[in-house]
Amino acid sequence: MKPPAGPEEGRRPASDIRAFASSCTLHGLGHVFGPGGLTLRRGLWAVAVLLSLAAFLYQVAGRVRYYGEFHYETALDERESHRLTFPAVTLCNINPLRRSRLTPNDLHWAGPTLLGLDPAEHAAFLRALGQPPAPAGFMPSPTFDMAQLYARAGHSLDAMLLDCRYRGQACGPENFTAIFTRMGQCYTFNSGAPGAELLTTPKGGVGNGLEIMLDVQQEEYLPVWKATGPSPSEETPFEAGFRVQIHSQEEPPVIDQLGFGAAPGYQTFVSCQQQQLSFLPPPWGDCTSRSLEPDFEQEPSDPLGGAPVCSPQQYKDCANSALDAMLRKDACACPSPCAVTRYAKELSMVRIPSRASARYLARKYNRSEAYIAENVLVLDIFFEALNYETVEQKAAYEVSELLSDIGGQMGLFIGASLLTILEILDYLCEVFRDRVLGYFWNQRRSRRHFSTNLLQEGLGSHGTQVPHLSLGPRSLGENGSKRTPGTRTLVGRSLSGCASRGGEQYLPAQSAGLCQGHMLVKAERGHRQQY
């Protein structure tokens, strides 16, 4: 318990450091600035306070520096759901164009760029396609539309889709949406396009997802004429089958990079598990929630997007190289989205058709058994279970944790709190008011006091009795002189000693010091006026 303040302490202003130290909640300050002179005990307390303050500032600097490094941690969790949205499934035939639909005009425009054909090889290539050569006098069209080429010569879903079932219910080409990718014309199931129902599933396992039977149509594959360039987009396709990508409805398919293969002669089972990934924006990470540029947003109603389709020469000279460079992040470092839905996959395969089913399938689809074995595949996509994983990045050190650490270090080393900081600020305000503003106030008060004393001394030591006004015909002044009627007697100060202004007469002052004040005292009806 602190002893009661003495008379001297009670008279101390609030800006006095001893008065502040005696009441401040900062530990040790009262022992440093207590009453009395400098002693060993006071010096030891001052050293202890300074060391504690230095340790506190060191710890705070380390915490602030750690917060500025913006560390994050990744939390993995598994959650259950009663119903999950079925993903979008995009599939593309590895062969981009059907050989039976190519014309001499297509070879003239797209042969050198997309197929690597020289003009002299067009006739031989047409013979390899089983088509007659270009007629004599053939004239190519003045323009060429790349979109029309893939729409006309690409594989049609009506011909490739042999059977389709979703959760045991029949489906068909109307449940797919045509989309243009780097592999040509592709098709997406459950795309979420406007007007299309977004499919969900309440169960997991085989039979509760998408099961489709596809015809590869190897007889429509283009002949491998020669190996093309080393670019990934120009690799010669030696395989047969489909490229498949499972993705969310918000994510456009990048099937040439992220798709997996489904081979003919096999039934491929794809067990999926949904993963929801959340990344942190800067300064913790590098993701962004900014939407795509309007020119690159894909219109769901337009399978080729809103931007114009490149011509074959532009596709060869510009589009392929630009897309390859973007995917390798050589020219464009695209930021990752902050929220991503992905699907982990487990694939397994069995041979089809069996000997028992080959004849049935050949008879059902009016094909030979050899054709069924070489061209038919089955794709079965389903959820493994109705649980999903969440992978979330979280800031490892929040602002609340920083404030908590600073408060703990403050209480441990110097025994202070937030209110102690307010006490120090209040003391600084008192010092400013008493020491700075008080100095100017004292200066103004001194100047006013000096002027008042000067006036009082001048009037007190040189006071003159002012006579009454005389209204008679003749009046006598103080010195016995006669004045004309109507004049007024004035006593005052003037630099000239005696002066007249208008009809008024000023008597000379009795003291020379009174003239230096430039004061005129006028006696009229008991009223005193200062000029």
PDB file of N, CA and C in Angstrom, residues 454-529:
ATOM      1  N   LEU A 454       1.370  49.482 -15.075  1.00  0.00           N
ATOM      2  CA  LEU A 454       1.852  50.751 -15.590  1.00  0.00           C
ATOM      3  C   LEU A 454       0.739  51.805 -15.555  1.00  0.00           C
ATOM      4  N   LEU A 455      -0.478  51.415 -15.915  1.00  0.00           N
ATOM      5  CA  LEU A 455      -1.593  52.348 -15.914  1.00  0.00           C
ATOM      6  C   LEU A 455      -1.958  52.775 -14.489  1.00  0.00           C
ATOM      7  N   GLN A 456      -1.969  51.788 -13.584  1.00  0.00           N
ATOM      8  CA  GLN A 456      -2.323  52.112 -12.207  1.00  0.00           C
ATOM      9  C   GLN A 456      -1.282  53.017 -11.553  1.00  0.00           C
ATOM     10  N   GLU A 457      -0.008  52.767 -11.828  1.00  0.00           N
ATOM     11  CA  GLU A 457       1.031  53.617 -11.256  1.00  0.00           C
ATOM     12  C   GLU A 457       0.945  55.041 -11.810  1.00  0.00           C
ATOM     13  N   GLY A 458       0.665  55.177 -13.080  1.00  0.00           N
ATOM     14  CA  GLY A 458       0.568  56.521 -13.670  1.00  0.00           C
ATOM     15  C   GLY A 458      -0.593  57.313 -13.114  1.00  0.00           C
ATOM     16  N   LEU A 459      -1.747  56.656 -12.923  1.00  0.00           N
ATOM     17  CA  LEU A 459      -2.916  57.352 -12.422  1.00  0.00           C
ATOM     18  C   LEU A 459      -2.853  57.551 -10.915  1.00  0.00           C
ATOM     19  N   GLY A 460      -2.205  56.635 -10.185  1.00  0.00           N
ATOM     20  CA  GLY A 460      -2.166  56.731  -8.723  1.00  0.00           C
ATOM     21  C   GLY A 460      -1.197  57.776  -8.223  1.00  0.00           C
ATOM     22  N   SER A 461      -0.013  57.870  -8.831  1.00  0.00           N
ATOM     23  CA  SER A 461       1.011  58.805  -8.358  1.00  0.00           C
ATOM     24  C   SER A 461       0.836  60.213  -8.922  1.00  0.00           C
ATOM     25  N   HIS A 462       0.130  60.381  -9.999  1.00  0.00           N
ATOM     26  CA  HIS A 462      -0.032  61.697 -10.629  1.00  0.00           C
ATOM     27  C   HIS A 462      -1.502  62.052 -10.771  1.00  0.00           C
ATOM     28  N   GLY A 463      -2.349  61.613  -9.820  1.00  0.00           N
ATOM     29  CA  GLY A 463      -3.777  61.922  -9.890  1.00  0.00           C
ATOM     30  C   GLY A 463      -4.051  63.410  -9.692  1.00  0.00           C
ATOM     31  N   THR A 464      -5.004  64.023 -10.404  1.00  0.00           N
ATOM     32  CA  THR A 464      -5.349  65.453 -10.366  1.00  0.00           C
ATOM     33  C   THR A 464      -6.827  65.576 -10.080  1.00  0.00           C
ATOM     34  N   GLN A 465      -7.160  66.459  -9.165  1.00  0.00           N
ATOM     35  CA  GLN A 465      -8.563  66.666  -8.834  1.00  0.00           C
ATOM     36  C   GLN A 465      -9.227  67.441  -9.945  1.00  0.00           C
ATOM     37  N   VAL A 466     -10.246  66.906 -10.433  1.00  0.00           N
ATOM     38  CA  VAL A 466     -10.938  67.517 -11.567  1.00  0.00           C
ATOM     39  C   VAL A 466     -12.070  68.373 -11.039  1.00  0.00           C
ATOM     40  N   PRO A 467     -12.055  69.711 -11.288  1.00  0.00           N
ATOM     41  CA  PRO A 467     -13.129  70.597 -10.802  1.00  0.00           C
ATOM     42  C   PRO A 467     -14.380  70.386 -11.596  1.00  0.00           C
ATOM     43  N   HIS A 468     -15.485  70.932 -10.975  1.00  0.00           N
ATOM     44  CA  HIS A 468     -16.770  70.861 -11.674  1.00  0.00           C
ATOM     45  C   HIS A 468     -16.808  71.887 -12.788  1.00  0.00           C
ATOM     46  N   LEU A 469     -17.663  71.652 -13.685  1.00  0.00           N
ATOM     47  CA  LEU A 469     -17.840  72.592 -14.783  1.00  0.00           C
ATOM     48  C   LEU A 469     -18.509  73.862 -14.262  1.00  0.00           C
ATOM     49  N   SER A 470     -18.015  74.956 -14.704  1.00  0.00           N
ATOM     50  CA  SER A 470     -18.594  76.238 -14.308  1.00  0.00           C
ATOM     51  C   SER A 470     -19.352  76.808 -15.480  1.00  0.00           C
ATOM     52  N   LEU A 471     -20.643  77.105 -15.239  1.00  0.00           N
ATOM     53  CA  LEU A 471     -21.466  77.627 -16.319  1.00  0.00           C
ATOM     54  C   LEU A 471     -21.669  79.136 -16.209  1.00  0.00           C
ATOM     55  N   GLY A 472     -20.944  79.789 -15.226  1.00  0.00           N
ATOM     56  CA  GLY A 472     -21.099  81.236 -15.076  1.00  0.00           C
ATOM     57  C   GLY A 472     -20.437  81.996 -16.193  1.00  0.00           C
ATOM     58  N   PRO A 473     -20.577  83.299 -16.166  1.00  0.00           N
ATOM     59  CA  PRO A 473     -19.993  84.077 -17.254  1.00  0.00           C
ATOM     60  C   PRO A 473     -18.508  84.046 -17.222  1.00  0.00           C
ATOM     61  N   ARG A 474     -17.885  83.872 -16.012  1.00  0.00           N
ATOM     62  CA  ARG A 474     -16.438  83.861 -15.946  1.00  0.00           C
ATOM     63  C   ARG A 474     -16.060  82.817 -14.904  1.00  0.00           C
ATOM     64  N   SER A 475     -15.033  82.119 -15.153  1.00  0.00           N
ATOM     65  CA  SER A 475     -14.585  81.047 -14.245  1.00  0.00           C
ATOM     66  C   SER A 475     -13.116  81.183 -14.061  1.00  0.00           C
ATOM     67  N   LEU A 476     -12.648  80.706 -12.906  1.00  0.00           N
ATOM     68  CA  LEU A 476     -11.235  80.747 -12.615  1.00  0.00           C
ATOM     69  C   LEU A 476     -10.671  79.350 -12.679  1.00  0.00           C
ATOM     70  N   GLY A 477      -9.477  79.237 -13.226  1.00  0.00           N
ATOM     71  CA  GLY A 477      -8.787  77.945 -13.254  1.00  0.00           C
ATOM     72  C   GLY A 477      -8.089  77.711 -11.934  1.00  0.00           C
ATOM     73  N   GLU A 478      -7.316  76.639 -11.932  1.00  0.00           N
ATOM     74  CA  GLU A 478      -6.600  76.282 -10.724  1.00  0.00           C
ATOM     75  C   GLU A 478      -5.534  77.306 -10.402  1.00  0.00           C
ATOM     76  N   ASN A 479      -4.992  77.960 -11.367  1.00  0.00           N
ATOM     77  CA  ASN A 479      -3.946  78.940 -11.138  1.00  0.00           C
ATOM     78  C   ASN A 479      -4.504  80.361 -11.021  1.00  0.00           C
ATOM     79  N   GLY A 480      -5.797  80.456 -10.940  1.00  0.00           N
ATOM     80  CA  GLY A 480      -6.422  81.757 -10.751  1.00  0.00           C
ATOM     81  C   GLY A 480      -6.636  82.534 -12.011  1.00  0.00           C
ATOM     82  N   SER A 481      -6.366  81.976 -13.151  1.00  0.00           N
ATOM     83  CA  SER A 481      -6.555  82.687 -14.425  1.00  0.00           C
ATOM     84  C   SER A 481      -7.998  82.643 -14.815  1.00  0.00           C
ATOM     85  N   LYS A 482      -8.387  83.622 -15.500  1.00  0.00           N
ATOM     86  CA  LYS A 482      -9.772  83.699 -15.949  1.00  0.00           C
ATOM     87  C   LYS A 482      -9.920  83.048 -17.309  1.00  0.00           C
ATOM     88  N   ARG A 483     -11.129  82.433 -17.495  1.00  0.00           N
ATOM     89  CA  ARG A 483     -11.406  81.802 -18.790  1.00  0.00           C
ATOM     90  C   ARG A 483     -12.733  82.315 -19.273  1.00  0.00           C
ATOM     91  N   THR A 484     -12.927  82.221 -20.487  1.00  0.00           N
ATOM     92  CA  THR A 484     -14.194  82.643 -21.080  1.00  0.00           C
ATOM     93  C   THR A 484     -15.262  81.630 -20.751  1.00  0.00           C
ATOM     94  N   PRO A 485     -16.489  82.073 -20.703  1.00  0.00           N
ATOM     95  CA  PRO A 485     -17.572  81.137 -20.351  1.00  0.00           C
ATOM     96  C   PRO A 485     -17.692  80.045 -21.413  1.00  0.00           C
ATOM     97  N   GLY A 486     -18.179  78.881 -20.969  1.00  0.00           N
ATOM     98  CA  GLY A 486     -18.430  77.757 -21.884  1.00  0.00           C
ATOM     99  C   GLY A 486     -17.233  76.870 -22.101  1.00  0.00           C
ATOM    100  N   THR A 487     -16.067  77.282 -21.615  1.00  0.00           N
ATOM    101  CA  THR A 487     -14.891  76.396 -21.781  1.00  0.00           C
ATOM    102  C   THR A 487     -14.931  75.311 -20.739  1.00  0.00           C
ATOM    103  N   ARG A 488     -14.239  74.175 -21.058  1.00  0.00           N
ATOM    104  CA  ARG A 488     -14.218  73.004 -20.169  1.00  0.00           C
ATOM    105  C   ARG A 488     -12.809  72.798 -19.660  1.00  0.00           C
ATOM    106  N   THR A 489     -12.723  72.439 -18.398  1.00  0.00           N
ATOM    107  CA  THR A 489     -11.426  72.232 -17.766  1.00  0.00           C
ATOM    108  C   THR A 489     -11.016  70.778 -17.958  1.00  0.00           C
ATOM    109  N   LEU A 490      -9.855  70.535 -18.494  1.00  0.00           N
ATOM    110  CA  LEU A 490      -9.359  69.184 -18.793  1.00  0.00           C
ATOM    111  C   LEU A 490      -8.003  69.023 -18.159  1.00  0.00           C
ATOM    112  N   VAL A 491      -7.780  67.869 -17.591  1.00  0.00           N
ATOM    113  CA  VAL A 491      -6.467  67.519 -17.073  1.00  0.00           C
ATOM    114  C   VAL A 491      -6.043  66.246 -17.783  1.00  0.00           C
ATOM    115  N   GLY A 492      -4.903  66.229 -18.342  1.00  0.00           N
ATOM    116  CA  GLY A 492      -4.503  65.022 -19.079  1.00  0.00           C
ATOM    117  C   GLY A 492      -3.048  65.019 -19.396  1.00  0.00           C
ATOM    118  N   ARG A 493      -2.671  63.995 -20.193  1.00  0.00           N
ATOM    119  CA  ARG A 493      -1.293  63.842 -20.601  1.00  0.00           C
ATOM    120  C   ARG A 493      -1.193  64.227 -22.062  1.00  0.00           C
ATOM    121  N   SER A 494      -0.122  64.883 -22.393  1.00  0.00           N
ATOM    122  CA  SER A 494       0.123  65.236 -23.785  1.00  0.00           C
ATOM    123  C   SER A 494       1.605  65.410 -23.965  1.00  0.00           C
ATOM    124  N   LEU A 495       2.050  65.044 -25.131  1.00  0.00           N
ATOM    125  CA  LEU A 495       3.472  65.193 -25.418  1.00  0.00           C
ATOM    126  C   LEU A 495       3.859  66.664 -25.442  1.00  0.00           C
ATOM    127  N   SER A 496       2.935  67.520 -25.776  1.00  0.00           N
ATOM    128  CA  SER A 496       3.239  68.966 -25.833  1.00  0.00           C
ATOM    129  C   SER A 496       2.998  69.656 -24.496  1.00  0.00           C
ATOM    130  N   GLY A 497       2.500  68.982 -23.456  1.00  0.00           N
ATOM    131  CA  GLY A 497       2.263  69.578 -22.139  1.00  0.00           C
ATOM    132  C   GLY A 497       0.949  70.321 -22.088  1.00  0.00           C
ATOM    133  N   CYS A 498       0.624  71.221 -22.995  1.00  0.00           N
ATOM    134  CA  CYS A 498      -0.649  71.944 -23.017  1.00  0.00           C
ATOM    135  C   CYS A 498      -1.032  72.134 -24.453  1.00  0.00           C
ATOM    136  N   ALA A 499      -2.215  71.735 -24.768  1.00  0.00           N
ATOM    137  CA  ALA A 499      -2.643  71.840 -26.160  1.00  0.00           C
ATOM    138  C   ALA A 499      -4.117  72.143 -26.176  1.00  0.00           C
ATOM    139  N   SER A 500      -4.601  72.538 -27.299  1.00  0.00           N
ATOM    140  CA  SER A 500      -6.027  72.820 -27.461  1.00  0.00           C
ATOM    141  C   SER A 500      -6.530  72.048 -28.651  1.00  0.00           C
ATOM    142  N   ARG A 501      -7.756  71.534 -28.537  1.00  0.00           N
ATOM    143  CA  ARG A 501      -8.368  70.809 -29.641  1.00  0.00           C
ATOM    144  C   ARG A 501      -9.792  71.287 -29.761  1.00  0.00           C
ATOM    145  N   GLY A 502     -10.099  71.931 -30.870  1.00  0.00           N
ATOM    146  CA  GLY A 502     -11.426  72.499 -31.054  1.00  0.00           C
ATOM    147  C   GLY A 502     -11.631  73.628 -30.061  1.00  0.00           C
ATOM    148  N   GLY A 503     -12.686  73.612 -29.307  1.00  0.00           N
ATOM    149  CA  GLY A 503     -12.972  74.609 -28.279  1.00  0.00           C
ATOM    150  C   GLY A 503     -12.543  74.168 -26.912  1.00  0.00           C
ATOM    151  N   GLU A 504     -11.768  73.038 -26.771  1.00  0.00           N
ATOM    152  CA  GLU A 504     -11.375  72.514 -25.477  1.00  0.00           C
ATOM    153  C   GLU A 504      -9.964  72.948 -25.171  1.00  0.00           C
ATOM    154  N   GLN A 505      -9.691  73.218 -23.912  1.00  0.00           N
ATOM    155  CA  GLN A 505      -8.356  73.599 -23.460  1.00  0.00           C
ATOM    156  C   GLN A 505      -7.825  72.522 -22.538  1.00  0.00           C
ATOM    157  N   TYR A 506      -6.567  72.136 -22.721  1.00  0.00           N
ATOM    158  CA  TYR A 506      -5.895  71.108 -21.929  1.00  0.00           C
ATOM    159  C   TYR A 506      -4.869  71.787 -21.052  1.00  0.00           C
ATOM    160  N   LEU A 507      -5.004  71.608 -19.767  1.00  0.00           N
ATOM    161  CA  LEU A 507      -4.061  72.208 -18.831  1.00  0.00           C
ATOM    162  C   LEU A 507      -2.783  71.413 -18.819  1.00  0.00           C
ATOM    163  N   PRO A 508      -1.654  72.048 -18.610  1.00  0.00           N
ATOM    164  CA  PRO A 508      -0.399  71.312 -18.571  1.00  0.00           C
ATOM    165  C   PRO A 508      -0.370  70.392 -17.382  1.00  0.00           C
ATOM    166  N   ALA A 509       0.214  69.180 -17.580  1.00  0.00           N
ATOM    167  CA  ALA A 509       0.298  68.193 -16.499  1.00  0.00           C
ATOM    168  C   ALA A 509       1.259  68.664 -15.453  1.00  0.00           C
ATOM    169  N   GLN A 510       1.092  68.186 -14.214  1.00  0.00           N
ATOM    170  CA  GLN A 510       1.943  68.603 -13.118  1.00  0.00           C
ATOM    171  C   GLN A 510       3.266  67.855 -13.092  1.00  0.00           C
ATOM    172  N   SER A 511       3.372  66.812 -13.887  1.00  0.00           N
ATOM    173  CA  SER A 511       4.618  66.030 -13.916  1.00  0.00           C
ATOM    174  C   SER A 511       4.971  65.733 -15.347  1.00  0.00           C
ATOM    175  N   ALA A 512       6.313  65.781 -15.611  1.00  0.00           N
ATOM    176  CA  ALA A 512       6.744  65.485 -16.994  1.00  0.00           C
ATOM    177  C   ALA A 512       6.534  64.019 -17.336  1.00  0.00           C
ATOM    178  N   GLY A 513       6.622  63.128 -16.323  1.00  0.00           N
ATOM    179  CA  GLY A 513       6.427  61.689 -16.609  1.00  0.00           C
ATOM    180  C   GLY A 513       5.036  61.375 -17.043  1.00  0.00           C
ATOM    181  N   LEU A 514       4.089  62.206 -16.680  1.00  0.00           N
ATOM    182  CA  LEU A 514       2.706  61.958 -17.069  1.00  0.00           C
ATOM    183  C   LEU A 514       2.489  62.197 -18.536  1.00  0.00           C
ATOM    184  N   CYS A 515       3.359  63.020 -19.195  1.00  0.00           N
ATOM    185  CA  CYS A 515       3.181  63.318 -20.621  1.00  0.00           C
ATOM    186  C   CYS A 515       3.600  62.161 -21.511  1.00  0.00           C
ATOM    187  N   GLN A 516       4.395  61.237 -21.002  1.00  0.00           N
ATOM    188  CA  GLN A 516       4.896  60.162 -21.855  1.00  0.00           C
ATOM    189  C   GLN A 516       3.861  59.073 -22.083  1.00  0.00           C
ATOM    190  N   GLY A 517       2.809  59.086 -21.332  1.00  0.00           N
ATOM    191  CA  GLY A 517       1.804  58.031 -21.501  1.00  0.00           C
ATOM    192  C   GLY A 517       0.777  58.327 -22.532  1.00  0.00           C
ATOM    193  N   HIS A 518       0.730  59.518 -23.096  1.00  0.00           N
ATOM    194  CA  HIS A 518      -0.230  59.932 -24.133  1.00  0.00           C
ATOM    195  C   HIS A 518      -1.651  59.719 -23.647  1.00  0.00           C
ATOM    196  N   MET A 519      -1.923  60.063 -22.389  1.00  0.00           N
ATOM    197  CA  MET A 519      -3.246  59.845 -21.813  1.00  0.00           C
ATOM    198  C   MET A 519      -3.901  61.197 -21.568  1.00  0.00           C
ATOM    199  N   LEU A 520      -5.114  61.353 -21.974  1.00  0.00           N
ATOM    200  CA  LEU A 520      -5.912  62.551 -21.757  1.00  0.00           C
ATOM    201  C   LEU A 520      -7.098  62.165 -20.898  1.00  0.00           C
ATOM    202  N   VAL A 521      -7.251  62.845 -19.821  1.00  0.00           N
ATOM    203  CA  VAL A 521      -8.388  62.585 -18.943  1.00  0.00           C
ATOM    204  C   VAL A 521      -9.334  63.751 -19.059  1.00  0.00           C
ATOM    205  N   LYS A 522     -10.508  63.526 -19.331  1.00  0.00           N
ATOM    206  CA  LYS A 522     -11.494  64.549 -19.621  1.00  0.00           C
ATOM    207  C   LYS A 522     -12.589  64.484 -18.560  1.00  0.00           C
ATOM    208  N   ALA A 523     -12.786  65.595 -17.925  1.00  0.00           N
ATOM    209  CA  ALA A 523     -13.809  65.651 -16.879  1.00  0.00           C
ATOM    210  C   ALA A 523     -15.022  66.355 -17.432  1.00  0.00           C
ATOM    211  N   GLU A 524     -16.083  65.625 -17.514  1.00  0.00           N
ATOM    212  CA  GLU A 524     -17.315  66.230 -18.023  1.00  0.00           C
ATOM    213  C   GLU A 524     -18.478  65.466 -17.423  1.00  0.00           C
ATOM    214  N   ARG A 525     -19.250  66.152 -16.580  1.00  0.00           N
ATOM    215  CA  ARG A 525     -20.414  65.576 -15.901  1.00  0.00           C
ATOM    216  C   ARG A 525     -20.019  64.304 -15.137  1.00  0.00           C
ATOM    217  N   GLY A 526     -18.890  64.362 -14.456  1.00  0.00           N
ATOM    218  CA  GLY A 526     -18.461  63.222 -13.647  1.00  0.00           C
ATOM    219  C   GLY A 526     -18.026  62.015 -14.463  1.00  0.00           C
ATOM    220  N   HIS A 527     -17.802  62.120 -15.804  1.00  0.00           N
ATOM    221  CA  HIS A 527     -17.434  60.994 -16.686  1.00  0.00           C
ATOM    222  C   HIS A 527     -15.990  61.139 -17.085  1.00  0.00           C
ATOM    223  N   ARG A 528     -15.242  60.003 -17.134  1.00  0.00           N
ATOM    224  CA  ARG A 528     -13.853  59.992 -17.506  1.00  0.00           C
ATOM    225  C   ARG A 528     -13.693  59.180 -18.783  1.00  0.00           C
ATOM    226  N   GLN A 529     -13.062  59.789 -19.758  1.00  0.00           N
ATOM    227  CA  GLN A 529     -12.930  59.119 -21.070  1.00  0.00           C
ATOM    228  C   GLN A 529     -11.462  59.066 -21.439  1.00  0.00           C
TER     229      GLN A 529
END
